[in-house]
XYZ file of C-alpha atoms in Angstrom:
533
model
C -41.589 196.090 -263.960
C -43.109 199.592 -264.497
C -46.669 199.351 -265.659
C -47.186 200.393 -268.957
C -49.029 203.714 -270.038
C -52.093 201.820 -271.162
C -54.316 204.904 -270.069
C -53.006 207.278 -272.356
C -53.595 205.404 -275.660
C -56.599 205.689 -277.711
C -57.898 203.988 -281.230
C -58.056 206.474 -283.780
C -61.100 204.661 -285.405
C -61.725 200.917 -286.721
C -60.350 201.789 -290.270
C -57.010 202.713 -288.487
C -56.994 200.195 -285.795
C -53.167 199.134 -286.489
C -52.223 202.560 -286.047
C -50.966 203.623 -282.213
C -52.011 206.988 -281.201
C -50.767 206.610 -277.716
C -47.732 208.842 -276.266
C -44.608 207.047 -276.597
C -42.089 205.754 -273.944
C -38.342 206.239 -274.572
C -39.131 206.416 -278.328
C -41.162 203.230 -278.500
C -44.970 202.531 -277.818
C -46.088 201.039 -274.687
C -46.413 196.816 -274.529
C -50.272 197.222 -273.837
C -51.001 199.495 -276.946
C -49.084 196.918 -278.798
C -51.398 194.411 -277.930
C -54.592 196.406 -278.357
C -53.355 197.275 -281.790
C -52.517 193.222 -282.627
C -56.337 192.641 -281.206
C -57.495 195.424 -283.380
C -56.092 193.786 -286.551
C -57.577 190.284 -285.529
C -60.914 192.148 -284.776
C -60.650 193.663 -288.708
C -59.595 190.318 -290.359
C -62.641 188.742 -288.735
C -65.153 191.279 -290.084
C -64.100 191.674 -293.145
C -65.061 188.496 -295.347
C -62.531 187.388 -297.726
C -63.548 186.200 -301.334
C -61.545 183.700 -302.824
C -61.330 185.680 -306.019
C -60.082 188.778 -304.588
C -56.125 188.190 -304.507
C -55.661 191.955 -303.493
C -58.112 191.170 -300.504
C -56.132 188.043 -299.226
C -52.554 189.578 -299.806
C -53.739 192.460 -297.737
C -55.098 190.111 -294.892
C -51.603 188.095 -294.559
C -50.079 191.386 -294.629
C -52.193 192.412 -291.584
C -51.589 189.105 -289.766
C -47.650 189.936 -290.233
C -48.020 193.440 -289.045
C -49.925 191.520 -285.785
C -47.117 189.133 -285.299
C -44.765 191.686 -285.302
C -46.512 193.720 -283.008
C -46.786 190.801 -280.602
C -43.233 190.101 -280.773
C -42.022 193.650 -280.024
C -44.435 193.900 -277.198
C -43.228 190.501 -275.451
C -39.425 191.825 -276.125
C -40.079 194.920 -274.296
C -41.540 192.950 -271.363
C -38.841 190.941 -270.975
C -36.229 193.967 -271.346
C -38.260 195.640 -268.703
C -38.251 192.809 -266.293
C -34.741 192.623 -266.774
C -33.641 195.944 -266.143
C -35.718 196.050 -263.272
C -33.914 193.107 -261.683
C -30.765 194.313 -262.591
C -31.277 197.912 -261.015
C -32.264 195.859 -257.958
C -29.215 193.987 -257.769
C -27.192 197.221 -258.143
C -28.801 199.100 -255.355
C -28.336 195.734 -253.008
C -24.564 195.433 -253.918
C -24.099 199.552 -253.874
C -25.351 199.620 -250.226
C -23.199 196.547 -249.333
C -19.979 198.268 -250.703
C -21.036 201.235 -248.834
C -21.114 199.704 -245.751
C -17.893 197.629 -246.315
C -15.885 200.990 -247.282
C -17.363 202.594 -244.010
C -16.002 199.601 -242.032
C -12.648 199.018 -243.781
C -11.211 202.644 -244.632
C -8.673 203.522 -241.958
C -7.549 206.701 -241.437
C -3.780 207.330 -242.921
C -3.466 204.507 -244.750
C -3.481 204.631 -248.740
C -5.967 202.484 -250.337
C -6.150 201.299 -253.918
C -8.954 202.288 -255.595
C -10.227 199.252 -257.459
C -13.740 198.479 -259.021
C -13.276 194.622 -258.395
C -16.623 194.599 -256.697
C -19.056 192.345 -258.759
C -22.526 193.562 -258.809
C -24.139 190.436 -260.289
C -21.958 187.312 -258.407
C -21.702 188.894 -255.114
C -18.259 187.662 -254.504
C -16.231 190.166 -252.397
C -12.688 190.814 -252.749
C -10.691 192.794 -250.270
C -8.766 195.927 -251.364
C -5.245 195.479 -251.885
C -3.005 197.362 -249.263
C 0.111 198.957 -251.279
C 3.177 199.102 -248.702
C 4.838 202.652 -249.511
C 8.606 203.538 -249.330
C 10.080 205.297 -246.601
C 10.790 208.114 -248.751
C 7.950 207.833 -250.936
C 5.463 210.621 -251.697
C 2.097 210.425 -249.609
C -0.165 210.037 -252.804
C -0.616 206.634 -254.439
C -1.756 206.374 -257.625
C -4.278 203.452 -258.641
C -3.517 199.977 -258.776
C -0.152 200.407 -256.495
C 1.521 202.418 -258.668
C 3.480 204.974 -256.364
C 5.456 208.321 -257.126
C 8.622 208.706 -255.550
C 11.124 211.634 -255.179
C 12.808 212.986 -258.268
C 16.322 211.669 -258.405
C 19.321 213.897 -259.053
C 22.085 213.519 -260.881
C 24.797 214.655 -258.273
C 25.299 218.010 -259.274
C 24.652 220.884 -257.083
C 22.270 223.689 -257.677
C 24.860 226.222 -258.258
C 26.459 224.350 -261.377
C 26.507 226.589 -264.456
C 25.142 224.013 -266.436
C 21.977 223.500 -264.236
C 19.825 224.452 -266.684
C 20.910 221.864 -269.073
C 21.070 219.471 -266.356
C 17.330 219.982 -265.355
C 16.433 218.688 -268.699
C 17.785 215.425 -268.295
C 16.452 214.495 -264.928
C 14.050 211.558 -264.735
C 11.500 210.804 -261.773
C 11.743 207.574 -259.773
C 8.619 205.231 -259.217
C 7.803 201.813 -258.134
C 5.366 199.002 -259.101
C 4.371 196.797 -256.418
C 2.690 193.335 -256.700
C -0.450 192.227 -254.976
C -2.131 188.896 -254.708
C -5.847 188.632 -254.518
C -7.226 188.110 -251.085
C -3.697 188.014 -249.052
C -2.211 190.955 -247.561
C 1.003 189.325 -245.956
C 4.112 190.852 -246.314
C 5.500 187.601 -248.375
C 2.925 188.244 -251.303
C 3.887 191.911 -251.663
C 7.119 192.512 -253.371
C 8.636 194.294 -256.775
C 8.601 192.496 -260.027
C 10.326 195.378 -261.847
C 13.091 197.240 -260.996
C 13.909 200.824 -262.148
C 17.286 202.739 -262.633
C 16.816 206.519 -263.140
C 13.350 205.761 -264.988
C 14.834 202.580 -267.231
C 12.432 199.646 -267.026
C 13.686 196.108 -266.608
C 12.163 192.686 -266.128
C 15.010 190.558 -265.202
C 13.926 189.382 -261.712
C 10.136 188.781 -262.906
C 10.615 185.744 -264.818
C 11.045 182.562 -262.647
C 13.344 179.703 -263.216
C 12.603 176.302 -263.113
C 11.276 175.499 -259.708
C 12.832 173.021 -257.716
C 11.727 171.248 -254.102
C 14.453 170.322 -251.440
C 13.189 168.278 -248.598
C 14.357 170.334 -245.108
C 13.426 166.975 -243.167
C 12.859 163.138 -244.499
C 9.137 162.620 -245.751
C 7.297 160.324 -243.392
C 3.804 159.606 -244.981
C 2.735 158.867 -248.385
C -0.669 158.623 -249.944
C -1.149 155.965 -252.970
C -3.920 156.262 -255.346
C -4.697 153.609 -258.002
C -6.577 153.458 -260.875
C -9.648 151.281 -260.112
C -10.508 148.115 -261.999
C -7.062 146.922 -263.203
C -5.487 144.080 -262.290
C -1.747 145.208 -263.361
C -2.036 148.301 -261.105
C -3.285 146.219 -258.094
C -0.496 144.267 -258.354
C 1.925 147.051 -258.445
C 0.251 148.787 -256.052
C 0.528 145.777 -253.405
C 4.492 145.581 -254.265
C 4.905 149.173 -253.834
C 3.446 149.417 -250.573
C 5.276 146.648 -249.516
C 8.623 147.700 -250.898
C 7.991 151.283 -249.138
C 7.093 150.067 -245.517
C 9.967 147.727 -245.644
C 12.892 149.503 -247.404
C 11.953 153.250 -246.382
C 9.886 152.649 -243.276
C 7.432 155.312 -244.552
C 3.928 155.633 -243.234
C 1.227 154.459 -245.686
C -2.303 155.906 -246.739
C -4.553 154.577 -249.425
C -8.265 154.699 -249.981
C -10.738 152.738 -247.924
C -11.437 150.471 -250.993
C -7.679 149.901 -251.676
C -7.191 148.929 -248.274
C -9.772 146.133 -248.586
C -8.297 144.953 -251.552
C -4.997 144.452 -250.006
C -6.349 142.783 -247.014
C -7.885 140.237 -249.183
C -4.446 139.313 -250.748
C -2.610 139.197 -247.258
C -3.189 140.226 -243.500
C 0.713 141.556 -243.660
C -0.969 145.165 -245.108
C -2.568 145.802 -241.732
C 0.079 148.550 -241.211
C -1.675 150.311 -244.126
C -4.005 153.610 -242.986
C -7.495 154.954 -244.107
C -10.025 157.326 -243.476
C -13.391 156.091 -242.325
C -15.360 159.745 -242.678
C -15.234 162.019 -245.575
C -14.354 164.869 -243.524
C -11.114 163.427 -242.740
C -9.902 163.896 -246.542
C -9.987 167.689 -245.933
C -7.349 167.118 -243.228
C -5.053 164.675 -245.292
C -2.500 167.652 -246.405
C -1.652 168.023 -242.583
C -0.428 164.372 -242.743
C 0.452 163.444 -246.033
C 4.099 164.450 -247.268
C 4.130 163.011 -250.976
C 1.266 161.594 -253.289
C 1.872 158.710 -255.568
C -0.657 158.160 -258.418
C -0.850 155.009 -260.400
C -2.619 155.504 -263.545
C -3.241 158.144 -266.122
C -4.173 161.450 -266.193
C -7.525 160.871 -264.770
C -5.857 159.667 -261.543
C -3.988 162.824 -261.399
C -6.975 164.763 -261.626
C -8.959 162.652 -259.034
C -6.027 163.152 -256.699
C -6.148 167.068 -256.851
C -9.774 166.890 -256.513
C -9.389 165.417 -252.845
C -7.612 168.392 -251.848
C -9.587 171.619 -251.470
C -6.592 173.727 -250.120
C -2.962 173.150 -250.152
C -1.722 169.864 -252.274
C 1.473 167.752 -251.579
C 3.623 167.085 -254.187
C 2.258 164.324 -256.651
C 4.554 161.843 -258.109
C 2.437 160.626 -261.296
C 3.348 157.103 -262.736
C 2.122 156.505 -266.234
C -0.555 153.421 -266.535
C -2.825 154.870 -268.703
C -3.467 155.668 -272.842
C -2.111 159.258 -272.498
C 0.473 161.173 -270.129
C 0.569 164.797 -270.328
C 0.555 164.955 -266.764
C 2.357 161.456 -265.939
C 6.035 161.399 -267.021
C 7.197 158.607 -264.694
C 7.432 154.888 -265.700
C 6.595 151.903 -263.500
C 9.569 149.765 -264.409
C 12.260 151.750 -262.533
C 9.813 152.795 -259.650
C 12.257 152.294 -256.928
C 15.122 154.148 -258.604
C 12.524 157.043 -259.051
C 11.242 157.028 -255.849
C 14.673 156.632 -254.220
C 15.564 159.942 -256.068
C 12.520 161.776 -255.093
C 12.659 161.058 -251.580
C 16.430 162.284 -251.226
C 15.896 165.334 -253.365
C 16.061 167.808 -254.781
C 13.748 167.414 -257.421
C 11.974 169.371 -260.286
C 8.452 170.064 -259.944
C 5.757 171.830 -262.007
C 3.160 173.873 -260.396
C -0.045 173.290 -262.219
C -2.692 176.002 -261.768
C -6.028 175.529 -260.771
C -9.438 177.260 -261.451
C -11.725 178.259 -258.710
C -15.396 178.195 -259.815
C -18.578 179.364 -257.989
C -22.185 179.025 -259.501
C -24.230 181.950 -258.710
C -28.006 181.116 -258.645
C -30.482 184.046 -259.937
C -33.119 182.757 -257.440
C -30.619 183.335 -254.632
C -31.854 185.728 -251.794
C -28.462 186.322 -250.329
C -24.814 185.633 -250.529
C -25.042 182.916 -248.018
C -27.032 180.666 -250.517
C -24.198 180.800 -252.912
C -23.073 177.029 -253.532
C -19.779 175.993 -252.506
C -16.617 176.743 -254.665
C -15.382 174.191 -257.012
C -11.590 173.655 -257.953
C -10.878 172.174 -261.528
C -7.295 171.184 -262.876
C -8.125 170.707 -266.285
C -11.278 172.886 -267.377
C -14.579 174.092 -266.616
C -17.265 173.537 -269.992
C -20.515 175.252 -270.445
C -22.510 173.523 -273.280
C -26.064 173.146 -274.256
C -26.540 169.881 -273.352
C -29.512 168.089 -274.961
C -31.226 171.216 -276.162
C -31.257 171.579 -279.967
C -30.618 175.244 -279.401
C -27.283 177.438 -279.658
C -26.348 178.367 -276.084
C -26.551 181.771 -275.720
C -24.030 183.182 -272.860
C -23.014 186.548 -271.935
C -19.260 186.724 -270.832
C -17.411 188.997 -268.913
C -14.048 189.833 -267.918
C -13.446 191.646 -264.537
C -16.927 193.270 -265.441
C -16.071 194.486 -268.693
C -17.859 192.688 -271.468
C -16.619 190.295 -273.702
C -18.670 188.598 -275.813
C -21.704 186.674 -276.610
C -21.033 183.035 -277.161
C -23.542 181.311 -279.670
C -22.643 177.866 -280.618
C -22.200 174.814 -278.571
C -20.733 176.186 -275.608
C -17.850 177.413 -273.917
C -14.315 176.152 -272.364
C -12.687 177.889 -269.464
C -9.055 175.867 -269.098
C -6.259 175.989 -267.503
C -2.671 175.759 -269.187
C -2.535 172.252 -267.741
C -5.896 171.368 -269.724
C -4.837 173.033 -272.796
C -4.113 169.597 -274.237
C -7.603 168.292 -273.146
C -11.093 169.325 -274.455
C -9.448 172.528 -275.466
C -7.182 171.288 -277.858
C -9.930 169.437 -279.318
C -12.254 172.362 -279.737
C -9.265 174.388 -281.786
C -7.378 175.917 -278.541
C -3.621 176.045 -278.351
C -1.290 173.910 -276.602
C 0.207 175.982 -273.576
C 3.015 174.954 -271.332
C 1.680 174.252 -268.027
C 3.425 176.915 -266.060
C 2.612 179.668 -267.964
C -0.359 181.210 -265.599
C -3.490 182.096 -267.742
C -6.717 180.985 -268.380
C -7.762 179.802 -271.882
C -11.216 180.998 -273.404
C -12.080 178.252 -275.970
C -15.290 178.348 -278.017
C -17.131 175.384 -278.755
C -18.313 175.134 -282.541
C -19.186 178.822 -282.567
C -21.722 179.957 -285.118
C -19.249 182.884 -286.121
C -16.039 182.533 -288.114
C -14.398 185.161 -286.724
C -14.758 183.572 -283.134
C -11.258 182.677 -282.255
C -10.082 181.506 -279.085
C -8.333 183.703 -276.391
C -5.598 183.705 -273.570
C -6.348 185.590 -270.508
C -4.058 186.663 -267.736
C -4.055 184.583 -264.636
C -5.320 187.509 -262.490
C -8.761 188.270 -264.065
C -12.029 187.027 -263.125
C -14.443 185.347 -265.767
C -18.079 185.651 -265.541
C -20.439 183.415 -267.694
C -24.354 184.149 -267.315
C -27.272 182.933 -269.185
C -29.486 185.921 -270.430
C -33.184 186.147 -269.324
C -33.967 186.133 -273.040
C -32.301 182.701 -273.537
C -34.322 180.061 -275.569
C -32.959 177.256 -273.116
C -30.847 176.632 -270.065
C -27.164 175.557 -270.250
C -25.214 173.107 -268.323
C -21.811 173.166 -266.566
C -19.237 170.719 -265.963
C -16.066 170.346 -263.905
C -13.245 168.183 -265.241
C -15.968 166.126 -266.897
C -17.943 165.918 -263.466
C -20.482 167.350 -261.335
C -22.668 168.560 -263.960
C -25.106 171.467 -263.060
C -27.824 173.153 -265.067
C -27.603 176.616 -265.513
C -30.915 178.555 -266.027
C -31.822 182.151 -267.065
C -30.209 184.470 -265.002
C -27.648 182.042 -263.263
C -23.766 182.821 -263.562
C -20.656 180.930 -263.336
C -17.650 183.092 -261.974
C -14.220 181.628 -262.479
C -10.695 182.931 -261.199
C -7.553 181.700 -260.530
C -7.218 179.221 -257.225
C -4.681 180.237 -254.678
C -3.563 176.638 -254.494
C -1.433 175.070 -257.476
C -1.035 171.174 -257.462
C 2.887 170.562 -257.789
C 3.681 167.643 -259.914
C 7.223 166.285 -259.861
C 9.114 166.048 -263.068
C 11.090 163.409 -264.594
C 13.465 165.822 -266.066
C 12.206 169.606 -265.780
C 8.723 171.014 -266.468
C 9.866 172.167 -270.451
C 11.572 168.794 -271.235
C 8.504 166.743 -269.684
C 5.860 169.008 -271.599
C 7.488 168.682 -274.897
C 8.098 164.855 -274.696
C 4.465 164.671 -273.854
C 3.027 166.288 -276.864
C 5.603 164.449 -278.956
C 4.834 160.948 -277.862
C 1.145 161.433 -276.936
C 0.029 163.562 -279.876
C 2.758 162.748 -282.194
C 3.173 166.385 -282.636
C 4.505 167.354 -286.237
C 5.682 163.996 -286.836
C 6.280 163.485 -290.540
C 8.944 161.714 -292.821
C 12.097 163.561 -293.325
C 12.250 165.233 -296.819
C 14.890 163.208 -299.154
C 17.903 164.484 -299.922
C 18.458 163.356 -303.473
C 16.176 165.732 -305.022
C 16.923 168.922 -306.793
C 18.907 171.478 -305.100
C 19.391 175.406 -305.500
C 22.174 176.266 -307.767
C-alpha cells in the first residue's frame, strides 16, 4: 500500500478544520488528511459548549458528527481499496513473469500455436496452449482459436474463359475449424466438428447420437456398493452376490464394512474381495469392469466420488425415495444384469465438475488444495452469518456479476434436478454439456439463472471488502470456509460418469421427472364443455 501524502496537507484554521487543504491524489484527498479532518471536527465539538435551548447549534453539531462519520468511512474505504489494488498488482506481476518463462520454454520454431488468453492470474491454474493441426494444403498463417485459412476454391473454369470476370465474383474461400480438448494434444482429441462445402457451413456431424456400450470381452469383475443401515438392501446384496458368483462366475468387490456384514451371515462369502488401505481405492478402475449400486441417487454420488479418474460403467438400482439416476428396479435384477453383461447397452455420460479452492494466503501454486470432483453441484452460501453473501464471479477471466443473496450454485446438468431446481433453475437433459449458474435467493429481481457452455472456467471469489466469509460444499459434503480473498475455480472434469440406461438416456430422463416430480401432472380437461362453433 502506498503511503498517504500527509505531509502536503495543512489545516486552514480552527474554524475551517473540516475543509481539507491538502493536495488530492487521483481526485480524492489522502486518507490521513481525511482522518485529520475528522479529528478536527471532534475537537471543534468538544471546544464548543452546547446550549440546550439553542436548537440551531444542536442541529449544527449533529451535522458535524455526520460529516465526521462520512470522512472516516471514506478513509477506511480508500485504505481497503489501496491494499486490494497492491495485492492484485503483486499477483499480476508474479503471473506475468511465470507466463513469460512458460512461453520461452514451450514455444518451438516452425509451429503454429494458438494465441489464447487462458492464463488465470488469480487462481494460478495453468492450462496448456492448444496445438492446432494444419492441413497439408493450408496456408502458413493460423488465426486465433484454431481457425485456419485454406486455399481459395476454384469452380473448374480456366483462366482464359470469356466469363472469367463474372466467375471471379462467385468464388468462395474454404476454411477449416478444428476442435481441441483442454489439457490434451492427442490426435484422437483433435477432429473436425463442422464441415464446409464451398463456404457453406453445416453441422450434421456435430450432434452425437445415443451412446452405446458394447463389450469387446466378457466382464470379469464387478464392484457392488449398497446403501448403509437398511435391512432389505443388505438381504438383496447378499442374494445378488451369491447369484453373480454361482451363475456368472464373476469376481466381486465390496466395501470393507459390507464384507464384514456378509461374513457375519455366512462363511461362504469368503470369496468376496475388498481393500484394506484407502490408496487401493485409487486403483479400483484398473480392476473393476462394472459397478452396481443398490440405493438411491446418493449411492450413485458416493460411487462416483470413489473414482478420481476414469469411472467404470455404473448400473444403478432404485432403492431410494427419488430416482433421477436409478432407472433399474430390483425385482427383475437377474434379467437386467443378464442383458447388461451380454451387451450392447445404452449409457448416459454424466459430466462432473472439477473444483479447486485457491487460498489468498498461499504463497505459491504448490500450496493449492487438491481438486474435488462433483457430480451434482458445488454450493457457495453464507453459512451461519446473517449478512448477504458477496461473491465476485468471473467466466474465463471476464467479469460476470456480483452475487448478493444467500449464495450461488454451480451445477452439472445431471444435478439440474437437485438443489439447482429447488433454487429456481431449469431441468436440463443430463447429456447436454454445460454448467448451470443458479443464484440462491438473490437480492435482485432481475438475477435469473444462466446455462454456460462446458468449456468455460468459472471463478467465484470472496472480495476483500466482504462483511463475512462464505462456505462451500461439494455434493453436500466436505464443507470448507472461504475467507476474504479466497477463490473457487470450477471447470468441466475430463472423466465423466457413465451410467447404464434401461431404455435410452432421453426415455429414462423424461420418465424420472414424470415419476419423481409428477411433472405437469393434472386432470384432463372435460370434453363435455362448450366448444368452438
